Short mmCIF file of C-alpha atoms in Angstrom, two decimals:
data_model
loop_
_atom_site.label_atom_id
_atom_site.label_comp_id
_atom_site.label_asym_id
_atom_site.label_seq_id
_atom_site.Cartn_x
_atom_site.Cartn_y
_atom_site.Cartn_z
CA UNK A 32 11.19 -106.67 -17.30
CA UNK A 33 13.33 -109.48 -18.66
CA UNK A 34 14.90 -109.19 -22.08
CA UNK A 35 14.68 -112.95 -22.67
CA UNK A 36 11.51 -112.84 -24.85
CA UNK A 37 13.17 -110.36 -27.19
CA UNK A 38 16.40 -112.41 -27.34
CA UNK A 39 14.34 -115.49 -28.17
CA UNK A 40 12.55 -113.50 -30.89
CA UNK A 41 15.90 -112.67 -32.50
CA UNK A 42 16.85 -116.37 -32.43
CA UNK A 43 13.53 -117.27 -34.01
CA UNK A 44 13.90 -114.61 -36.72
CA UNK A 45 17.39 -115.82 -37.68
CA UNK A 46 17.77 -119.49 -36.59
CA UNK A 47 21.14 -121.18 -37.00
CA UNK A 48 19.75 -123.62 -39.57
CA UNK A 49 18.63 -120.82 -41.89
CA UNK A 50 21.94 -118.99 -41.47
CA UNK A 51 23.90 -122.15 -42.36
CA UNK A 52 21.77 -122.66 -45.46
CA UNK A 53 22.26 -119.04 -46.58
CA UNK A 54 26.05 -119.26 -46.05
CA UNK A 55 26.59 -122.59 -47.80
CA UNK A 56 27.31 -121.03 -51.24
CA UNK A 57 29.76 -118.58 -49.70
CA UNK A 58 31.57 -121.33 -47.75
CA UNK A 59 31.94 -123.45 -50.89
CA UNK A 60 33.09 -120.39 -52.90
CA UNK A 61 35.80 -119.72 -50.33
CA UNK A 62 37.12 -123.26 -50.42
CA UNK A 63 35.12 -124.50 -47.46
CA UNK A 64 32.90 -127.52 -47.09
CA UNK A 65 29.46 -128.00 -48.59
CA UNK A 66 26.27 -127.21 -46.73
CA UNK A 67 26.55 -130.18 -44.43
CA UNK A 68 30.06 -129.22 -43.37
CA UNK A 69 29.60 -125.51 -42.65
CA UNK A 70 30.49 -124.84 -39.03
CA UNK A 71 29.59 -121.67 -37.17
CA UNK A 72 32.38 -120.12 -35.15
CA UNK A 73 30.45 -117.19 -33.69
CA UNK A 74 27.00 -115.61 -34.23
CA UNK A 75 26.05 -112.20 -32.85
CA UNK A 76 22.43 -111.20 -33.35
CA UNK A 77 21.21 -107.61 -33.10
CA UNK A 78 17.92 -105.92 -33.69
CA UNK A 79 17.96 -102.89 -35.99
CA UNK A 80 15.26 -100.31 -35.36
CA UNK A 81 14.12 -97.17 -37.09
CA UNK A 82 11.32 -94.95 -35.87
CA UNK A 83 9.86 -91.74 -37.25
CA UNK A 84 7.40 -89.53 -35.40
CA UNK A 85 5.62 -86.73 -37.28
CA UNK A 86 4.04 -84.46 -34.69
CA UNK A 87 1.41 -81.85 -35.53
CA UNK A 88 2.21 -79.10 -33.04
CA UNK A 89 0.66 -75.85 -31.84
CA UNK A 90 2.76 -73.03 -30.41
CA UNK A 91 1.27 -69.82 -29.01
CA UNK A 92 3.05 -66.52 -28.33
CA UNK A 93 2.05 -63.10 -27.03
CA UNK A 94 4.08 -60.01 -27.99
CA UNK A 95 3.65 -56.25 -27.26
CA UNK A 96 3.81 -54.40 -30.58
CA UNK A 97 4.24 -50.74 -31.62
CA UNK A 98 3.87 -49.22 -35.09
CA UNK A 99 4.46 -45.74 -36.55
CA UNK A 100 1.29 -43.76 -37.22
CA UNK A 101 -2.26 -45.05 -36.89
CA UNK A 102 -2.40 -48.73 -37.89
CA UNK A 103 -5.69 -50.29 -38.92
CA UNK A 104 -6.00 -53.71 -37.24
CA UNK A 105 -9.76 -54.10 -37.50
CA UNK A 106 -9.49 -57.15 -39.79
CA UNK A 107 -7.69 -59.24 -37.14
CA UNK A 108 -9.73 -61.35 -34.67
CA UNK A 109 -9.75 -60.54 -30.95
CA UNK A 110 -9.06 -62.79 -27.98
CA UNK A 111 -9.75 -62.36 -24.28
CA UNK A 112 -7.26 -63.02 -21.50
CA UNK A 113 -4.14 -65.04 -22.26
CA UNK A 114 -3.57 -66.40 -25.75
CA UNK A 115 -2.78 -69.83 -24.26
CA UNK A 116 -6.34 -70.12 -22.97
CA UNK A 117 -8.18 -68.84 -26.05
CA UNK A 118 -10.32 -71.53 -27.74
CA UNK A 119 -9.77 -72.01 -31.46
CA UNK A 120 -11.32 -74.37 -34.04
CA UNK A 121 -9.34 -77.44 -35.07
CA UNK A 122 -6.75 -76.43 -37.67
CA UNK A 123 -6.85 -77.91 -41.14
CA UNK A 124 -3.08 -78.01 -41.46
CA UNK A 125 0.15 -76.08 -40.93
CA UNK A 126 -0.22 -72.31 -40.82
CA UNK A 127 -0.13 -69.19 -38.70
CA UNK A 128 -2.89 -67.18 -37.00
CA UNK A 129 -2.50 -63.59 -35.80
CA UNK A 130 -4.89 -62.15 -33.21
CA UNK A 131 -5.16 -59.02 -31.05
CA UNK A 132 -5.83 -59.05 -27.33
CA UNK A 133 -9.08 -57.25 -26.62
CA UNK A 134 -8.57 -53.80 -25.07
CA UNK A 135 -4.87 -53.60 -25.96
CA UNK A 136 -5.27 -51.47 -29.13
CA UNK A 137 -4.16 -47.93 -28.24
CA UNK A 138 -3.31 -45.15 -30.77
CA UNK A 139 -1.46 -42.24 -29.12
CA UNK A 140 -0.16 -38.87 -30.42
CA UNK A 141 3.60 -38.37 -30.40
CA UNK A 142 4.95 -35.37 -28.40
CA UNK A 143 6.75 -33.95 -31.43
CA UNK A 144 6.06 -31.24 -34.00
CA UNK A 145 3.91 -33.21 -36.47
CA UNK A 146 6.57 -35.87 -36.97
CA UNK A 147 9.53 -33.49 -36.98
CA UNK A 148 12.12 -32.55 -34.40
CA UNK A 149 15.00 -30.15 -34.11
CA UNK A 150 18.05 -31.53 -35.90
CA UNK A 151 20.42 -33.02 -33.33
CA UNK A 152 23.39 -32.54 -35.65
CA UNK A 153 23.20 -28.75 -35.86
CA UNK A 154 20.84 -27.97 -32.91
CA UNK A 155 18.35 -26.50 -35.37
CA UNK A 156 20.73 -23.93 -36.89
CA UNK A 157 21.02 -25.68 -40.24
CA UNK A 158 24.82 -25.50 -40.35
CA UNK A 159 28.19 -25.66 -38.61
CA UNK A 160 31.15 -23.25 -38.42
CA UNK A 161 33.61 -24.17 -41.14
CA UNK A 162 37.09 -25.32 -40.16
CA UNK A 163 38.51 -22.44 -42.22
CA UNK A 164 37.14 -19.98 -39.60
CA UNK A 165 36.14 -17.59 -42.36
CA UNK A 166 39.78 -17.25 -43.42
CA UNK A 167 40.56 -18.40 -46.98
CA UNK A 168 43.20 -21.16 -46.96
CA UNK A 169 46.60 -20.64 -48.62
CA UNK A 170 46.84 -21.53 -52.29
CA UNK A 171 48.22 -25.06 -52.61
CA UNK A 172 49.82 -24.32 -56.03
CA UNK A 173 51.91 -21.23 -55.30
CA UNK A 174 52.85 -22.29 -51.76
CA UNK A 175 56.36 -20.92 -51.01
CA UNK A 176 56.30 -19.17 -54.40
CA UNK A 177 55.15 -15.59 -55.11
CA UNK A 178 51.45 -15.66 -56.10
CA UNK A 179 52.23 -12.73 -58.46
CA UNK A 180 55.71 -12.05 -59.73
CA UNK A 181 54.96 -8.32 -60.05
CA UNK A 182 52.99 -6.98 -57.09
CA UNK A 183 53.17 -9.62 -54.35
CA UNK A 184 49.54 -8.76 -53.45
CA UNK A 185 50.25 -5.00 -53.12
CA UNK A 186 48.42 -3.92 -56.23
CA UNK A 187 51.47 -2.01 -57.47
CA UNK A 188 53.92 -3.12 -60.07
CA UNK A 189 57.59 -3.26 -59.34
CA UNK A 190 60.58 -3.18 -61.66
CA UNK A 191 62.48 -6.38 -62.25
CA UNK A 192 65.40 -7.24 -64.54
CA UNK A 193 64.40 -10.83 -65.46
CA UNK A 194 60.98 -12.32 -65.98
CA UNK A 195 60.47 -15.22 -63.50
CA UNK A 196 57.82 -17.82 -64.26
CA UNK A 197 57.47 -20.30 -61.37
CA UNK A 198 55.59 -23.52 -62.05
CA UNK A 199 51.79 -23.19 -62.02
CA UNK A 200 51.17 -26.62 -60.41
CA UNK A 201 52.69 -28.43 -57.47
CA UNK A 202 53.64 -27.02 -54.05
CA UNK A 203 56.92 -25.08 -54.25
CA UNK A 204 57.47 -25.85 -57.95
CA UNK A 205 59.87 -23.36 -59.59
CA UNK A 206 60.47 -24.73 -63.06
CA UNK A 207 61.07 -21.79 -65.47
CA UNK A 208 58.63 -21.31 -68.31
CA UNK A 209 55.49 -22.47 -66.41
CA UNK A 210 52.32 -20.75 -67.59
CA UNK A 211 51.00 -17.81 -65.54
CA UNK A 212 47.85 -15.69 -65.98
CA UNK A 213 46.90 -12.04 -65.58
CA UNK A 214 46.96 -10.91 -61.93
CA UNK A 215 43.56 -9.79 -60.61
CA UNK A 216 45.33 -7.53 -58.06
CA UNK A 217 47.73 -5.51 -60.24
CA UNK A 218 46.61 -6.50 -63.73
CA UNK A 219 50.02 -7.67 -64.95
CA UNK A 220 49.72 -10.29 -67.71
CA UNK A 221 51.50 -13.65 -67.28
CA UNK A 222 52.45 -12.84 -63.68
CA UNK A 223 49.90 -14.56 -61.42
CA UNK A 224 49.36 -18.11 -60.20
CA UNK A 225 46.54 -19.68 -62.29
CA UNK A 226 44.81 -21.12 -59.20
CA UNK A 227 44.60 -18.04 -56.92
CA UNK A 228 44.98 -15.34 -59.65
CA UNK A 229 47.65 -13.59 -57.60
CA UNK A 230 45.72 -13.39 -54.31
CA UNK A 231 47.80 -16.03 -52.52
CA UNK A 232 44.71 -17.65 -51.05
CA UNK A 233 41.77 -19.60 -52.46
CA UNK A 234 38.09 -19.89 -51.64
CA UNK A 235 37.43 -22.65 -49.02
CA UNK A 236 36.06 -25.71 -50.87
CA UNK A 237 33.85 -26.67 -47.87
CA UNK A 238 31.95 -23.45 -47.31
CA UNK A 239 32.70 -21.55 -50.56
CA UNK A 240 34.15 -18.72 -48.51
CA UNK A 241 31.09 -18.22 -46.30
CA UNK A 242 32.77 -19.48 -43.16
CA UNK A 243 29.84 -21.83 -42.43
CA UNK A 244 29.01 -25.32 -43.72
CA UNK A 245 25.51 -26.66 -44.41
CA UNK A 246 24.44 -29.44 -42.03
CA UNK A 247 24.51 -32.70 -43.98
CA UNK A 248 22.04 -34.39 -41.61
CA UNK A 249 19.13 -31.98 -42.21
CA UNK A 250 20.35 -30.37 -45.48
CA UNK A 251 20.30 -26.98 -43.83
CA UNK A 252 16.65 -27.14 -42.77
CA UNK A 253 17.35 -27.27 -39.04
CA UNK A 254 14.68 -29.94 -38.52
CA UNK A 255 14.51 -33.66 -39.24
CA UNK A 256 12.27 -36.72 -38.97
CA UNK A 257 11.35 -37.66 -35.41
CA UNK A 258 12.90 -41.07 -34.78
CA UNK A 259 10.32 -42.18 -32.19
CA UNK A 260 7.30 -41.96 -34.52
CA UNK A 261 9.11 -42.29 -37.84
CA UNK A 262 7.81 -38.88 -38.91
CA UNK A 263 4.14 -39.94 -38.60
CA UNK A 264 3.31 -37.80 -35.58
CA UNK A 265 1.57 -40.67 -33.76
CA UNK A 266 2.06 -44.25 -32.54
CA UNK A 267 -0.09 -47.36 -32.23
CA UNK A 268 0.38 -49.87 -29.38
CA UNK A 269 -1.25 -53.30 -29.08
CA UNK A 270 -0.64 -56.85 -27.84
CA UNK A 271 -0.39 -59.44 -30.61
CA UNK A 272 -1.15 -63.11 -30.13
CA UNK A 273 0.35 -65.63 -32.55
CA UNK A 274 -0.63 -69.28 -33.03
CA UNK A 275 1.61 -71.44 -35.22
CA UNK A 276 0.70 -74.92 -36.47
CA UNK A 277 3.45 -77.11 -37.95
CA UNK A 278 4.48 -80.67 -38.75
CA UNK A 279 7.68 -81.54 -36.86
CA UNK A 280 9.52 -84.74 -37.80
CA UNK A 281 11.83 -86.63 -35.41
CA UNK A 282 13.75 -89.74 -36.53
CA UNK A 283 15.46 -92.44 -34.48
CA UNK A 284 17.84 -95.13 -35.79
CA UNK A 285 19.28 -97.82 -33.49
CA UNK A 286 21.91 -98.96 -32.89
CA UNK A 287 24.62 -96.65 -34.16
CA UNK A 288 26.06 -98.37 -37.28
CA UNK A 289 29.47 -99.96 -36.73
CA UNK A 290 29.52 -101.98 -39.96
CA UNK A 291 30.98 -101.16 -43.40
CA UNK A 292 29.18 -98.87 -45.82
CA UNK A 293 28.25 -101.67 -48.20
CA UNK A 294 26.40 -103.44 -45.39
CA UNK A 295 24.50 -100.24 -44.50
CA UNK A 296 23.61 -99.63 -48.15
CA UNK A 297 22.34 -103.18 -48.58
CA UNK A 298 20.30 -102.95 -45.39
CA UNK A 299 18.65 -99.80 -46.72
CA UNK A 300 17.85 -101.16 -50.17
CA UNK A 301 17.22 -104.89 -49.67
CA UNK A 302 16.29 -105.60 -46.04
CA UNK A 303 12.74 -106.63 -45.13
CA UNK A 304 11.73 -104.35 -42.27
CA UNK A 305 8.89 -105.48 -40.02
CA UNK A 306 6.35 -102.79 -39.03
CA UNK A 307 5.46 -102.59 -35.34
CA UNK A 308 2.11 -101.28 -34.13
CA UNK A 309 2.48 -98.57 -31.48
CA UNK A 310 -0.20 -98.79 -28.76
CA UNK A 311 -2.71 -95.98 -28.36
CA UNK A 312 -1.04 -94.89 -25.12
CA UNK A 313 2.29 -94.53 -27.00
CA UNK A 314 3.92 -97.27 -24.95
CA UNK A 315 6.89 -99.14 -26.42
CA UNK A 316 5.40 -101.77 -28.75
CA UNK A 317 5.90 -105.48 -28.21
CA UNK A 318 8.84 -106.89 -30.12
CA UNK A 319 11.31 -104.09 -29.46
CA UNK A 320 14.59 -105.42 -28.09
CA UNK A 321 15.46 -104.58 -24.49
CA UNK A 322 18.56 -102.71 -25.69
CA UNK A 323 16.33 -100.13 -27.38
CA UNK A 324 13.28 -99.83 -25.16
CA UNK A 325 14.44 -96.84 -23.07
CA UNK A 326 15.47 -94.83 -26.15
CA UNK A 327 12.19 -95.65 -27.93
CA UNK A 328 10.14 -94.67 -24.87
CA UNK A 329 11.87 -91.28 -24.77
CA UNK A 330 11.37 -90.82 -28.51
CA UNK A 331 7.64 -91.57 -28.27
CA UNK A 332 6.98 -89.27 -25.31
CA UNK A 333 4.31 -86.65 -26.03
CA UNK A 334 5.05 -82.92 -25.84
CA UNK A 335 2.84 -80.19 -24.37
CA UNK A 336 2.29 -78.52 -27.76
CA UNK A 337 1.44 -81.74 -29.62
CA UNK A 338 -2.05 -82.00 -31.12
CA UNK A 339 -1.69 -85.25 -33.08
CA UNK A 340 0.99 -87.56 -34.44
CA UNK A 341 1.90 -90.18 -37.00
CA UNK A 342 4.34 -92.90 -35.88
CA UNK A 343 6.23 -95.38 -38.06
CA UNK A 344 8.31 -98.00 -36.23
CA UNK A 345 10.10 -100.88 -37.97
CA UNK A 346 12.60 -103.52 -36.88
CA UNK A 347 14.94 -105.88 -38.69
CA UNK A 348 17.19 -108.63 -37.25
CA UNK A 349 20.85 -108.75 -38.24
CA UNK A 350 23.35 -111.55 -37.56
CA UNK A 351 27.13 -111.10 -37.77
CA UNK A 352 28.54 -114.57 -38.44
CA UNK A 353 32.06 -116.02 -38.41
CA UNK A 354 32.77 -119.51 -39.81
CA UNK A 355 35.25 -122.04 -38.47
CA UNK A 356 36.68 -122.70 -41.95
CA UNK A 357 36.86 -119.04 -43.07
CA UNK A 358 38.42 -116.86 -40.36
CA UNK A 359 39.16 -114.02 -42.79
CA UNK A 360 35.57 -113.01 -43.48
CA UNK A 361 32.53 -111.83 -41.51
CA UNK A 362 29.07 -112.50 -42.96
CA UNK A 363 26.20 -110.10 -42.28
CA UNK A 364 22.89 -111.96 -42.60
CA UNK A 365 19.43 -110.37 -42.55
CA UNK A 366 15.96 -111.04 -44.04
CA UNK A 367 15.44 -109.88 -47.62
CA UNK A 368 12.38 -109.67 -49.81
CA UNK A 369 12.28 -113.44 -50.51
CA UNK A 370 15.16 -115.03 -48.61
CA UNK A 371 18.05 -114.21 -46.35
CA UNK A 372 20.50 -111.63 -47.71
CA UNK A 373 24.25 -112.08 -47.09
CA UNK A 374 26.95 -109.40 -47.29
CA UNK A 375 30.55 -110.50 -46.63
CA UNK A 376 33.29 -108.23 -45.33
CA UNK A 377 36.87 -108.67 -44.18
CA UNK A 378 37.27 -109.81 -40.60
CA UNK A 379 39.09 -107.68 -38.05
CA UNK A 380 41.70 -110.41 -37.80
CA UNK A 381 42.51 -110.14 -41.51
CA UNK A 382 42.47 -106.34 -41.39
CA UNK A 383 45.03 -106.37 -38.58
CA UNK A 384 47.24 -108.76 -40.54
CA UNK A 385 47.04 -106.58 -43.65
CA UNK A 386 47.91 -103.48 -41.63
CA UNK A 387 50.87 -105.28 -40.04
CA UNK A 388 52.05 -106.52 -43.45
CA UNK A 389 51.77 -103.02 -44.88
CA UNK A 390 53.80 -101.63 -41.99
CA UNK A 391 56.53 -104.23 -42.59
CA UNK A 392 56.65 -103.36 -46.30
CA UNK A 393 57.00 -99.67 -45.49
CA UNK A 394 59.83 -100.39 -43.04
CA UNK A 395 61.66 -102.57 -45.59
CA UNK A 396 61.33 -99.91 -48.28
CA UNK A 397 62.59 -97.25 -45.89
CA UNK A 398 65.64 -99.39 -45.06
CA UNK A 399 66.38 -99.96 -48.75
CA UNK A 400 66.19 -96.21 -49.44
CA UNK A 401 68.46 -95.54 -46.45
CA UNK A 402 71.04 -98.11 -47.58
CA UNK A 403 71.05 -96.77 -51.14
CA UNK A 404 71.36 -93.14 -50.04
#
């Protein structure tokens, strides 16, 4: 298919005569000639296109499900065979339907002891041997110091010439004058370590001297909740069918903008976009430029899960114009609400000159700094 009709349509939408008339005030403002003397250097016409497709879709899924205990699913509708083939009434709008495949509902007892099982942490014993091995650990206060300055755990007093009072806190502390208490072994006042009372060892903090710790997993019961059934003692199996209805929006904007932001903003707010009717067979409508037809055809293609759609397609011509008497500006011309809109920007030629001039200024400044250093 030739693109000539669409090229001719762009010429008809933005003829040279109308462009010259719209640019006359800008040419005069820039020191150019009046309307009769405006000369076009170059005109590049493009078609802008934006298209939005809102598709109302249906997606169906089938999932095996399992729940703890006996689950009542009697309120959910049934379906036969595959969920993809099950007939349903036309939906009113977006939403989700949940169904159960007929014959798939199956409650089964769990092979456990009414939802409990032997604790895996302690093998049902309710505890673990303590790391102290039923032997009280050494006192951490009187370590390397006599637990009792009189009997040394013998129960008998001994004669001494000076009264020693090792520190009551801190491993190996021997500061004189530290407080001691009555020994529970020999009964001597102010002779024993305050932590072990003269015994030299203390009760294990983990097992309280029993030599066995309580299992933290089952709190000493020896049994725990069966993980498979969640402690319910039974399971329910079924196949769940899900149907989801949703509005899915897809937008297309052509071509990719390569113009300044102020041009894009003006196109959005002031351009007169022309609606295009999309044929019933979703073919590319007449009036779409040949540059865009393949992309629009792909965008309009129907999906397998699509029930209905709403399509909005609009086009707008845009001309990028350079004048013979004003090489430093580019004029973007497009239809507005009542007349042609014009947005002027700096030309690439002027931008390159400004960049080159800036580079020269930077070099000169760098030389001046170097010479003054």
